[in-house]
Structure formats: structure tokens, C-alpha cells
PDB file of C-alpha atoms in Angstrom:
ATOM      1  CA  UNK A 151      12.166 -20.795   4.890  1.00  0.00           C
ATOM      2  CA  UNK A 152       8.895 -18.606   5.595  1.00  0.00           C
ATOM      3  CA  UNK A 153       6.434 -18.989   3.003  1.00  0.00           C
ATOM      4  CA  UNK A 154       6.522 -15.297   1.552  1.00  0.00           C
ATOM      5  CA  UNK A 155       2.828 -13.271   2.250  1.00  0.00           C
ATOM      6  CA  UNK A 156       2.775 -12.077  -0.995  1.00  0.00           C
ATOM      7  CA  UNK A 157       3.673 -14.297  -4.645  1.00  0.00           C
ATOM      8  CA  UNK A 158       3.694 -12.285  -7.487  1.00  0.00           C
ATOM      9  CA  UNK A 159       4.149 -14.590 -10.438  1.00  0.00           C
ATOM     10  CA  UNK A 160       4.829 -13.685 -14.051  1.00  0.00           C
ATOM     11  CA  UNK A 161       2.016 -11.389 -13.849  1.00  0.00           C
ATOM     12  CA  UNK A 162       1.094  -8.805 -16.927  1.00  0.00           C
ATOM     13  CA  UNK A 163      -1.500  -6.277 -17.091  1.00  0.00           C
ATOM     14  CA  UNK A 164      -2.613  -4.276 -20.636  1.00  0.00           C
ATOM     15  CA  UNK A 165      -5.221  -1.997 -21.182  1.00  0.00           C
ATOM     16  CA  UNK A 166      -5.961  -2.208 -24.669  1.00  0.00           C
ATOM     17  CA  UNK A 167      -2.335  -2.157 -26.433  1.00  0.00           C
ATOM     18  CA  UNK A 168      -0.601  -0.575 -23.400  1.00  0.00           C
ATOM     19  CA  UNK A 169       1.027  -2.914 -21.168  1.00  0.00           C
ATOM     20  CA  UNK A 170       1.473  -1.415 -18.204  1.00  0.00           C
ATOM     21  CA  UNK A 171       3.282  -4.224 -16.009  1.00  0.00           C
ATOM     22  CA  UNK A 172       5.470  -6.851 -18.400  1.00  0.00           C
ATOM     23  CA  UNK A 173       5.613 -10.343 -16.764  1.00  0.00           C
ATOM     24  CA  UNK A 174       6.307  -9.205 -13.539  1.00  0.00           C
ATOM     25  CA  UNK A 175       7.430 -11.768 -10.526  1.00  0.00           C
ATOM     26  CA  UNK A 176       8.746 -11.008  -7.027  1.00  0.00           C
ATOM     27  CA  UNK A 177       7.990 -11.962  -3.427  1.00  0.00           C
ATOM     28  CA  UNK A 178       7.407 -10.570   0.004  1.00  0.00           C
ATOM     29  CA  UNK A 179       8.418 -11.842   3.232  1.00  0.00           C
ATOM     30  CA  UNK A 180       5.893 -11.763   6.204  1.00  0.00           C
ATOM     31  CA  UNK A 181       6.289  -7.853   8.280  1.00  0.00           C
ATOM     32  CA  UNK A 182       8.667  -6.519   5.288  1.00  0.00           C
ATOM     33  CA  UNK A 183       8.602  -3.367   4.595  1.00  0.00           C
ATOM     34  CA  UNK A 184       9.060  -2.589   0.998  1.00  0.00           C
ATOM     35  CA  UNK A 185       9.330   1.148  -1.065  1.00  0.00           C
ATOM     36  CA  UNK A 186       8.118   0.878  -4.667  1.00  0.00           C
ATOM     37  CA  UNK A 187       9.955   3.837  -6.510  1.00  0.00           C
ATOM     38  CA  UNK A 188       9.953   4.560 -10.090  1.00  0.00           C
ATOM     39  CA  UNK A 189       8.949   6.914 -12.904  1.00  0.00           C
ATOM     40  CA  UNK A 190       5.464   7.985 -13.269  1.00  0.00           C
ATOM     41  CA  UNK A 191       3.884   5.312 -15.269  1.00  0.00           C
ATOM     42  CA  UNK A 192       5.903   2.755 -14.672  1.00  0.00           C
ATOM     43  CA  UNK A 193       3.578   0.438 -12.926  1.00  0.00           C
ATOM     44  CA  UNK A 194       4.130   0.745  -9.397  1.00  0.00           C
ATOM     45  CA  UNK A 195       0.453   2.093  -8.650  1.00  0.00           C
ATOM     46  CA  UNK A 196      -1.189  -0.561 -10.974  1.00  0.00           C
ATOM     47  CA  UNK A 197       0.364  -3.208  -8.798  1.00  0.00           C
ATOM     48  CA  UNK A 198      -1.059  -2.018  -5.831  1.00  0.00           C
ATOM     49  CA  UNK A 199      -4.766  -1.900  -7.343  1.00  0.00           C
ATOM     50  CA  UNK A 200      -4.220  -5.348  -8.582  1.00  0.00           C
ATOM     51  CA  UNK A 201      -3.142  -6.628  -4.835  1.00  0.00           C
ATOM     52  CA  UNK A 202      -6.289  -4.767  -3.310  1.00  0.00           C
ATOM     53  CA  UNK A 203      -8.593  -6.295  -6.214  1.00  0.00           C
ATOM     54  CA  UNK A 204      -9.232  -3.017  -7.869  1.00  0.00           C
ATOM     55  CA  UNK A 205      -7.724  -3.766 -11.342  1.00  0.00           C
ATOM     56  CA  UNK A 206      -7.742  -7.159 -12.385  1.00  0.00           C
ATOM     57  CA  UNK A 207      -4.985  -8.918 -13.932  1.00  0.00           C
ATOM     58  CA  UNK A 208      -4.061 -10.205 -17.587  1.00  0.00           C
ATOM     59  CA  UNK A 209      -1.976 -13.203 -17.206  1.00  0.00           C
ATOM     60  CA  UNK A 210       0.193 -14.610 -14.672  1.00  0.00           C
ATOM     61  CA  UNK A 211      -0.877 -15.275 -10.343  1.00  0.00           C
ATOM     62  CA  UNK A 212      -0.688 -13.732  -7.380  1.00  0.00           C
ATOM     63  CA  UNK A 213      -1.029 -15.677  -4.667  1.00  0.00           C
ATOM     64  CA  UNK A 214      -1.322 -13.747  -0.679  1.00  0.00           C
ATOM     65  CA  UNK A 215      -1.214 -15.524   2.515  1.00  0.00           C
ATOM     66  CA  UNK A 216      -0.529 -18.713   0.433  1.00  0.00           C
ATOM     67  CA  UNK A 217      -4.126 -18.908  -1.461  1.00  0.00           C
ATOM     68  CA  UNK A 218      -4.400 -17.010  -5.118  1.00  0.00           C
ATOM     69  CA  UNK A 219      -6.113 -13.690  -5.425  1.00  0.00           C
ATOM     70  CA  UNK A 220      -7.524 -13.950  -8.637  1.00  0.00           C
ATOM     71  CA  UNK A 221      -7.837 -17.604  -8.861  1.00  0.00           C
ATOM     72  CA  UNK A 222     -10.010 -20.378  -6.653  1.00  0.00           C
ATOM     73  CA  UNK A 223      -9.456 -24.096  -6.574  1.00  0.00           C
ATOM     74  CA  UNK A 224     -12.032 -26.437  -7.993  1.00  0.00           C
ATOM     75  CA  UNK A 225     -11.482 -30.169  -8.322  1.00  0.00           C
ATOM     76  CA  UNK A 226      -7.680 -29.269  -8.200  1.00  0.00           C
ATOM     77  CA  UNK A 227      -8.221 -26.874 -10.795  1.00  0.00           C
ATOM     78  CA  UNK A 228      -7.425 -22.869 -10.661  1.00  0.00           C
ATOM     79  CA  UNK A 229     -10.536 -21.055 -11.930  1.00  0.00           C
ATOM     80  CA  UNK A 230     -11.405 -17.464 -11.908  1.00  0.00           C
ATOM     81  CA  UNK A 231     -12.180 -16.142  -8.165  1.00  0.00           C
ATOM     82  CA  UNK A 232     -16.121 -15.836  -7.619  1.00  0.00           C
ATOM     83  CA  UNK A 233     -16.779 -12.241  -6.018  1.00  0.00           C
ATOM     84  CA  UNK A 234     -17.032 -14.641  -2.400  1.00  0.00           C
ATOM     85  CA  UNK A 235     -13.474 -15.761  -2.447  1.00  0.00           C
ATOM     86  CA  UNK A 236     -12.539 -11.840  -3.711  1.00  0.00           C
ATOM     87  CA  UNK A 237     -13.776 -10.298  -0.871  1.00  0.00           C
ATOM     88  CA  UNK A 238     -12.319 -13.014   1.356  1.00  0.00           C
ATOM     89  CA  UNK A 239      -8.655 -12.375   0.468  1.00  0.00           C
ATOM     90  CA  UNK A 240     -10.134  -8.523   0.530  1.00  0.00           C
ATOM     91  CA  UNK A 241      -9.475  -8.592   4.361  1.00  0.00           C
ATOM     92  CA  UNK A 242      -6.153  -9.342   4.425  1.00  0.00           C
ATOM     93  CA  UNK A 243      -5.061  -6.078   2.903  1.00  0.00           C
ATOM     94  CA  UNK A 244      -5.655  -2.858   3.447  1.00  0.00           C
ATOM     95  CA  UNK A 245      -4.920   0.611   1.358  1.00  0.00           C
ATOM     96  CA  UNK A 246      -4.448   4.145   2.157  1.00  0.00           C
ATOM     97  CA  UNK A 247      -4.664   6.263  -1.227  1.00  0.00           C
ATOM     98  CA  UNK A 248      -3.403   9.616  -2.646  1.00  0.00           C
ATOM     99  CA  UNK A 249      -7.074  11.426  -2.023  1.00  0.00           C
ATOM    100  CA  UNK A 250      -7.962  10.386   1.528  1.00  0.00           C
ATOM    101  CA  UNK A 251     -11.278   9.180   0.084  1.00  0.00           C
ATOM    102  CA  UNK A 252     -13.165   9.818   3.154  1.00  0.00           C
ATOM    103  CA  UNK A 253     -16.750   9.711   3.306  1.00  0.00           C
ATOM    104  CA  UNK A 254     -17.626  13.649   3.789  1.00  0.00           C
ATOM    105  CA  UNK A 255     -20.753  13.453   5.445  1.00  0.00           C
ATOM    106  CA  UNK A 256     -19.139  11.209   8.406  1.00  0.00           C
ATOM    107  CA  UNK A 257     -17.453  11.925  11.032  1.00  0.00           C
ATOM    108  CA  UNK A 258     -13.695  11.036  11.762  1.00  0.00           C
ATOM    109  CA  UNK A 259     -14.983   8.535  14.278  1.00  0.00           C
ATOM    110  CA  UNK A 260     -17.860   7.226  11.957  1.00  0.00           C
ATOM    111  CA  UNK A 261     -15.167   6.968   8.823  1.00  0.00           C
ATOM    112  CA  UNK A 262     -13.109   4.793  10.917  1.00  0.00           C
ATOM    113  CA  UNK A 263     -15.696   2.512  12.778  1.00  0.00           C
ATOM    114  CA  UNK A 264     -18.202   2.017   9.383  1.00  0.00           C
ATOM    115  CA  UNK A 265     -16.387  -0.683   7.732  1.00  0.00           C
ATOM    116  CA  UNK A 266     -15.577  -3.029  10.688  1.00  0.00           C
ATOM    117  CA  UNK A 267     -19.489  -2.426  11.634  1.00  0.00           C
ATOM    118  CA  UNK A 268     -20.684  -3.424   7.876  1.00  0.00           C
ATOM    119  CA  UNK A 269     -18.308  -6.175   6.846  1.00  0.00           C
ATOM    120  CA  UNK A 270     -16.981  -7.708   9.761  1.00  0.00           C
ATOM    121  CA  UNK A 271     -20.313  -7.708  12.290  1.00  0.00           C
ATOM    122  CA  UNK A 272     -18.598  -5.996  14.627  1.00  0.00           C
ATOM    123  CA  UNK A 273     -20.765  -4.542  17.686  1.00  0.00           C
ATOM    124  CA  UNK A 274     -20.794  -0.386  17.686  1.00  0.00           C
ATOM    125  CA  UNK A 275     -19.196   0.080  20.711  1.00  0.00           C
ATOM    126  CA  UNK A 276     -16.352  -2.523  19.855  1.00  0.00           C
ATOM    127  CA  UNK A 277     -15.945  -0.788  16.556  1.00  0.00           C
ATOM    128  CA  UNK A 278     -15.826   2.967  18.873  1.00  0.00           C
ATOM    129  CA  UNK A 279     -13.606   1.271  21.020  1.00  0.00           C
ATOM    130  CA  UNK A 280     -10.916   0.189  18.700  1.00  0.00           C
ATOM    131  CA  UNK A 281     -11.120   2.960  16.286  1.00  0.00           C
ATOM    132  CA  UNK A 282     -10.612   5.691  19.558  1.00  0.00           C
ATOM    133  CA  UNK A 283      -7.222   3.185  19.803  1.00  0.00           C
ATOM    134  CA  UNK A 284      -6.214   3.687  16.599  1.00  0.00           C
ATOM    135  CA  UNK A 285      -7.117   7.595  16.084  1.00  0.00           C
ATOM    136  CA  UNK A 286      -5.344   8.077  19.640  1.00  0.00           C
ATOM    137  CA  UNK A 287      -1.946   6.185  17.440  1.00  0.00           C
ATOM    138  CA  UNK A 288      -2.563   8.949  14.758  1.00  0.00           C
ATOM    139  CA  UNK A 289      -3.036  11.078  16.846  1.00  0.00           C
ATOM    140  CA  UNK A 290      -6.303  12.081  16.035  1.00  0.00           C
ATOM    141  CA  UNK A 291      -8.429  11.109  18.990  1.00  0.00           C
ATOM    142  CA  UNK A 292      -9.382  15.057  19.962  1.00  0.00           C
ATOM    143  CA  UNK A 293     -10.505  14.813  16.139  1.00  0.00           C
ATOM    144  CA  UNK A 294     -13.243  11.960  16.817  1.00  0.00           C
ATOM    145  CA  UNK A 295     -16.088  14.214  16.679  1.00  0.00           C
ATOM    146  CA  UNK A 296     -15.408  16.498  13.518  1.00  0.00           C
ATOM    147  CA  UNK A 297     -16.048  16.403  10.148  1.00  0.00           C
ATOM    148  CA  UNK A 298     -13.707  15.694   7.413  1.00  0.00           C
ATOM    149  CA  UNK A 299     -14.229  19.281   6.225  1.00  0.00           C
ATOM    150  CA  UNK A 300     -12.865  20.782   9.275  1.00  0.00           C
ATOM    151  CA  UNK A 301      -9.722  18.839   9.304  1.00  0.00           C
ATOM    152  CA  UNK A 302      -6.542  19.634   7.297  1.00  0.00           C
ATOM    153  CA  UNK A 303      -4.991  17.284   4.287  1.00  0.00           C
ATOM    154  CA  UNK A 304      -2.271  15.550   6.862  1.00  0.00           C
ATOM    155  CA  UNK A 305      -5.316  15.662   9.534  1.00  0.00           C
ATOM    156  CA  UNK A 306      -7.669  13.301   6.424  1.00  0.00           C
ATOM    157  CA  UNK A 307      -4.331  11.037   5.831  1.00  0.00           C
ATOM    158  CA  UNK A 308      -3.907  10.252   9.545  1.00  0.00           C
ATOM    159  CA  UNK A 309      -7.597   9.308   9.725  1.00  0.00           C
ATOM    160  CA  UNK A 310      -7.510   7.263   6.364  1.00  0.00           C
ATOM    161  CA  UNK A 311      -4.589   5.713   8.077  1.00  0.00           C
ATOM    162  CA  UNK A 312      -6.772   4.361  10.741  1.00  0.00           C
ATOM    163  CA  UNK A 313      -9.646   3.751   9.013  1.00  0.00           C
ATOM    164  CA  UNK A 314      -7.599   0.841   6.833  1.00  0.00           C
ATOM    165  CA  UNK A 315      -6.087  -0.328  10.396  1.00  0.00           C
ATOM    166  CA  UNK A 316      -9.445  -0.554  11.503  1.00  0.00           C
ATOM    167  CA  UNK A 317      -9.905  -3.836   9.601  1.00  0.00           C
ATOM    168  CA  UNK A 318      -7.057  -5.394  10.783  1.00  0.00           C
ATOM    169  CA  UNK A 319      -5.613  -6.175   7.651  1.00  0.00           C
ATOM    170  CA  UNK A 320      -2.307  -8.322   7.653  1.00  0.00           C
ATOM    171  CA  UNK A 321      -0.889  -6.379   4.348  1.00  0.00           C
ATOM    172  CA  UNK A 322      -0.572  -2.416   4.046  1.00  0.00           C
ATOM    173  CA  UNK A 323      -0.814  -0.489   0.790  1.00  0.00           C
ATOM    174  CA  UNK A 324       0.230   2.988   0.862  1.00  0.00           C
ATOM    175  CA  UNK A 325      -0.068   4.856  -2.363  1.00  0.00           C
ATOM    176  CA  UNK A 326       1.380   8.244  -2.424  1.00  0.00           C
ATOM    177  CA  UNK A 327       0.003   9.325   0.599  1.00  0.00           C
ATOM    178  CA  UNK A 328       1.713  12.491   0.625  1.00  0.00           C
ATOM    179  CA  UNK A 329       1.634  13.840  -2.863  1.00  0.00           C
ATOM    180  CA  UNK A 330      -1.044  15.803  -2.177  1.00  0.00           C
ATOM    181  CA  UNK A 331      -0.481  17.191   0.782  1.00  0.00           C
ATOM    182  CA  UNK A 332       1.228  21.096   1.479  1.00  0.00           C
ATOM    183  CA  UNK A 333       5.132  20.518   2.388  1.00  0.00           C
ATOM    184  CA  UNK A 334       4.696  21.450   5.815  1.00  0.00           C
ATOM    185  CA  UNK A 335       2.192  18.344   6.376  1.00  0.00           C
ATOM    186  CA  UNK A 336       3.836  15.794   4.834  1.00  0.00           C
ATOM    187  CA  UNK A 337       6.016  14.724   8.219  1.00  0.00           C
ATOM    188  CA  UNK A 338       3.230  14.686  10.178  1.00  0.00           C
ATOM    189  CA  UNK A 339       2.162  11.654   7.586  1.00  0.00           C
ATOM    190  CA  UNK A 340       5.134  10.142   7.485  1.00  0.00           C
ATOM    191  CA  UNK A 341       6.018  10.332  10.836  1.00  0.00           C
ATOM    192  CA  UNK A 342       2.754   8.109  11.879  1.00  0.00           C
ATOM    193  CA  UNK A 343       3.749   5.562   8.849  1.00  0.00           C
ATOM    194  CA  UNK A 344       7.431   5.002  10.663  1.00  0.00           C
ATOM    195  CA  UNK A 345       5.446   4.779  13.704  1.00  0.00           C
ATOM    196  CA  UNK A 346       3.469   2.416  11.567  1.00  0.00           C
ATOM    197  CA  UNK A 347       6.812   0.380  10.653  1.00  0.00           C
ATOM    198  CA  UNK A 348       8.679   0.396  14.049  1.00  0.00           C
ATOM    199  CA  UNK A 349       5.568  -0.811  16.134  1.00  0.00           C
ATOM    200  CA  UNK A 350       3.891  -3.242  14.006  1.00  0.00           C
ATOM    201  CA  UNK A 351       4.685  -6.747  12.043  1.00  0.00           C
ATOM    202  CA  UNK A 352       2.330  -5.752   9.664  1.00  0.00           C
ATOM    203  CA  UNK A 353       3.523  -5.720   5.801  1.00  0.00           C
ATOM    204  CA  UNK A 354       3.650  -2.600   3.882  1.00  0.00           C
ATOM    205  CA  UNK A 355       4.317  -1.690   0.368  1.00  0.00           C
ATOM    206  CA  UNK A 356       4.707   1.787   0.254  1.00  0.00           C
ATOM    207  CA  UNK A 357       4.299   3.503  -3.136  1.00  0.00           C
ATOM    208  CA  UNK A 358       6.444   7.280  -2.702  1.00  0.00           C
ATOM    209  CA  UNK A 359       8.456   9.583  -4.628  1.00  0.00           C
ATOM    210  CA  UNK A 360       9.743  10.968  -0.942  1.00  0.00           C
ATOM    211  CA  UNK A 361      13.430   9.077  -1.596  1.00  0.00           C
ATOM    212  CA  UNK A 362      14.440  10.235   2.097  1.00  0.00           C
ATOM    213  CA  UNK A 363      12.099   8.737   3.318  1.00  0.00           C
ATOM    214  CA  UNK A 364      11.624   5.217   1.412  1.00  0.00           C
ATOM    215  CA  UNK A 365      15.355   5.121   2.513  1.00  0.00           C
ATOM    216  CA  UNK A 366      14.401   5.186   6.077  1.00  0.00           C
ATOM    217  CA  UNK A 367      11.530   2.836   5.656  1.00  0.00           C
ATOM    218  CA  UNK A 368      12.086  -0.110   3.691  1.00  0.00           C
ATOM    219  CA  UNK A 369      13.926  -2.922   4.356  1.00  0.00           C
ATOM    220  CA  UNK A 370      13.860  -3.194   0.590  1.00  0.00           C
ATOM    221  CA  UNK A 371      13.312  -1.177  -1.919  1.00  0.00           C
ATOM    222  CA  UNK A 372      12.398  -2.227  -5.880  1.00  0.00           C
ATOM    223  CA  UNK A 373      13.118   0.332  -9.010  1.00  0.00           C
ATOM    224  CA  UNK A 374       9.912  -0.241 -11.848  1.00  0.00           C
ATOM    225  CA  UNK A 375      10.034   1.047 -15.300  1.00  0.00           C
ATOM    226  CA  UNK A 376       7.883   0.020 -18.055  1.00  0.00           C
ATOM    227  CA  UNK A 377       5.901  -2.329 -16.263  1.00  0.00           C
ATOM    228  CA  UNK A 378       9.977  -4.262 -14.731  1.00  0.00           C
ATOM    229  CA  UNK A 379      11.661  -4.463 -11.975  1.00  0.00           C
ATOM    230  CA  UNK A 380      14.972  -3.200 -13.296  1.00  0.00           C
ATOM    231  CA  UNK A 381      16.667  -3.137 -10.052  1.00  0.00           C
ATOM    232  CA  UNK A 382      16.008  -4.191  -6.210  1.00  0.00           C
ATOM    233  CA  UNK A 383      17.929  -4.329  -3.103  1.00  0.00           C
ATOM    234  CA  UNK A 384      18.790  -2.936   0.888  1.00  0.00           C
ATOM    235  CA  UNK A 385      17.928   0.924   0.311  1.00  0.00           C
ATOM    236  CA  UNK A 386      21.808   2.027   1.463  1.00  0.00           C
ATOM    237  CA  UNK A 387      22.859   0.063  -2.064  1.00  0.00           C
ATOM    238  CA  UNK A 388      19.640   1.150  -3.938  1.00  0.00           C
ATOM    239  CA  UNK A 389      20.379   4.794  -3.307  1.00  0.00           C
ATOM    240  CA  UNK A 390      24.118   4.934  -2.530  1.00  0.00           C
ATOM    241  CA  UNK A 391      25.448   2.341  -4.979  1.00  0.00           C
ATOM    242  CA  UNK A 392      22.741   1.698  -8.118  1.00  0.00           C
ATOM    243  CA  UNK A 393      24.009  -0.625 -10.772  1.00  0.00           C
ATOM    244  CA  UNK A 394      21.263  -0.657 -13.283  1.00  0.00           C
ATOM    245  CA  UNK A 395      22.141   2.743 -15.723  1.00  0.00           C
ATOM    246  CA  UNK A 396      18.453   3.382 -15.550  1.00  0.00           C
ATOM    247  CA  UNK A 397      18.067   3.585 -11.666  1.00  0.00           C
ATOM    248  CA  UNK A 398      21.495   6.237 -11.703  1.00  0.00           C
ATOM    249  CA  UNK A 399      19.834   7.978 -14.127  1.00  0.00           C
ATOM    250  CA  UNK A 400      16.399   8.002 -11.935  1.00  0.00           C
ATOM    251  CA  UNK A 401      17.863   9.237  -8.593  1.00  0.00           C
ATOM    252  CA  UNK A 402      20.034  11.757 -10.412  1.00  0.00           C
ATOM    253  CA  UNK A 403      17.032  13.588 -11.993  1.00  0.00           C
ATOM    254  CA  UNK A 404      15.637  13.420  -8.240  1.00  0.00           C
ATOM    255  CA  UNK A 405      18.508  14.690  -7.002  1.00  0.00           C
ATOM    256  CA  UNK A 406      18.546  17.702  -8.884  1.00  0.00           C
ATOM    257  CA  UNK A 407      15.015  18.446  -8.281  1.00  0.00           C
ATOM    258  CA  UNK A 408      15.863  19.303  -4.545  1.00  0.00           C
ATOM    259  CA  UNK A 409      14.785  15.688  -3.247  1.00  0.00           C
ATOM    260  CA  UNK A 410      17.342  13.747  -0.565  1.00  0.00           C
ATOM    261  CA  UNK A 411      17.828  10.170  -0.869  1.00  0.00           C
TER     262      UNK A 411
END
């Protein structure tokens, strides 16, 4: 058996009296590709902050690559992570977000090249030379020069896109990466993650309300509300054949709001 990347164990996250994930557990095999889908609110964004560090948890452990995120071994004893083992499991995983995030007075090369320069050591013309690589699989390259001001929503994805490749991260988050984007951009998007999926072993955990497309994408797919998996499986079974009451009544709703799953 190969030891799964990611070990989520019995984890639970509040803030204040809301508990937003409720003892969750699952795993995920090295190079899966897995759709998180869901109600709004159920969870499936908090559990991508909590893999990339930026919300902590409450109770439970996650462990990636085999070591624990939030925990450290000393003397044979889990203790809370210092900030040095934090940023150490940091570069395993990288996230693309809703907003694009970019950093407005850089350019699309500088966005991409910035972080590997800063936090990895890497030499400028390394850094130029891998992230012209990686804006050329975006298709971005003729971008390199302009600001993010001057590109379109889809255009700011694709470069956010390579700017978390550009760290060589071993895990992908991808939260919503389309939401805010104009209908006519969101293939454009999409069509570099499934690039994304088809050419790489990387892992990604894909966060989406686009049910066509999660059905394309994952090998698995897992249903949240409230904070639970209610239901998880192949995405033919998830979308053609739900058993849990909840997930029928999920994909019907989406259904009849023009979406194809």
C-alpha cells in the first residue's frame, strides 16, 4: 500500500461556538486528483486553509508527506509545530485562490519568479528561466512583461497558476478559481487546470461549484456539509448515482440552476 500524501485525522475546527468542520478524517493517495463539492459553508474552503497553514486547527492531526502539519516530534512526543517546522511542510503545497492575489505593482514575470528568489535562494535567472516555462504552460509567456492591471481575470488566474507551480510544490490547492471570473473566461482556467491534471503527478484538491467540470477532473470526488463528509466516491457514481438524500438533494438544486454535472 502507498502511504497516502495527505492524513486527515479526526480533525475539528470552531470559531467561537461555530464548528465549521466536525471530526473530520479522510486520506489522499499520492497524484490523486480530488473535487471538494458542497454547500456554501460547509467546510470545504476551511480545509484547504488548514492544509496550507492559514487557519489552524482545533483538535484532531493532519499529517502530509508522512510528518504532521501542526504537530513536531520531541522526545517521541507530538508538540505544537514551531513557525520553522510550519514553513517547512509550507513547501510542499501550494494554493491558487478565488482573488488571484497578485502583487499589483509586479510584473507577471516578477509575480511568478519572487517567491522561489526569497524563500528558496534561487539565482534570478534560474527563477526567469523556470517561471518563462511555466507562463509558456499557461500560456502566458507573451504576458511576461505586463502588469497585472493590463491583464484580464482568466489572464491573473493563469499567472497565479504559475506562480504556485513556481515553488514546486508536491500538493495543489485550488479554491474556486473561477468564481470570479466572467463566463466566457472560465474555460480558459479550467482548460490549463486539466492540462494541469493530465500532464503532471502532482496532487490536487480542487475546491469548485463547476459540477461539469469536477466530473471531468477528479478521480474522486467528496460531498461536505456541516463540517462531514456525507458522501464520497468515482465522480460517474457521485453525480449519476448519489445515495446519501442530502447529496440528491445538492445536485438537484444545481441542476436546476442551469449547471451540468
Amino acid at each position: 500500500m502507498v502511504q497516502p500524501i495527505i492524513q486527515v485525522d479526526g480533525i475539528s475546527k470552531r470559531f467561537g461556538e461555530l464548528t465549521v468542520l466536525d471530526n473530520l478524517s479522510f486520506d489522499v493517495r499520492p497524484g490523486e486528483k480530488i473535487a471538494l463539492i458542497g454547500p456554501s459553508g460547509s467546510g470545504k474552503t476551511t480545509i484547504l486553509r488548514i492544509l496550507m497553514t492559514l487557519e489552524s486547527i482545533s483538535s484532531g492531526i493532519i499529517r502530509v508527506d508522512g510528518e504532521p502539519l501542526f504537530h513536531m516530534l520531541r522526545n517521541d512526543v507530538l508538540v505544537p509545530a514551531n513557525e520553522r517546522h510550519l514553513h517547512k511542510m509550507r513547501t510542499k503545497i501550494g494554493m491558487v485562490f478565488q482573488l488571484f492575489n497578485l502583487f499589483p505593482h509586479k510584473s507577471v514575470l516578477d509575480n511568478v519568479t519572487l517567491a522561489p528568489i526569497l524563500t528558496k535562494g534561487v539565482a534570478r535567472a534560474d527563477a526567469e528561466r523556470n517561471a518563462m516555462s511555466l507562463l509558456e504552460m499557461v500560456g502566458m509567456a507573451e504576458k511576461a512583461k505586463a502588469m497585472p492591471v493590463q491583464l484580464s481575470g482568466g489572464q491573473k488566474q493563469r499567472v497565479a497558476i504559475a506562480r504556485a507551480l513556481a515553488l514546486k510544490p508536491r500538493i495543489m490547492l485550488f479554491d474556486e478559481v473561477t468564481s470570479a471570473l466572467d463566463p466566457e473566461l472560465v474555460e480558459e482556467v479550467l482548460n490549463v487546470m486539466k492540462k494541469l491534471a493530465r500532464e503532471t503527478d502532482m496532487t490536487m484538491l480542487l475546491v469548485t461549484h463547476e459540477m461539469g467540470f469536477a466530473h471531468d477532473f477528479a478521480d474522486r470526488v467528496l460531498f461536505f456539509d456541516r463540517g462531514r463528509i456525507v458522501e464520497e466516491g468515482p465522480p460517474k457514481e457521485i453525480f449519476n448515482h448519489p445515495k446519501q438524500e442530502r447529496t440528491q438533494g445538492f445536485l438537484k438544486k444545481i441542476i436546476a440552476a442551469g449547471h451540468r454535472v
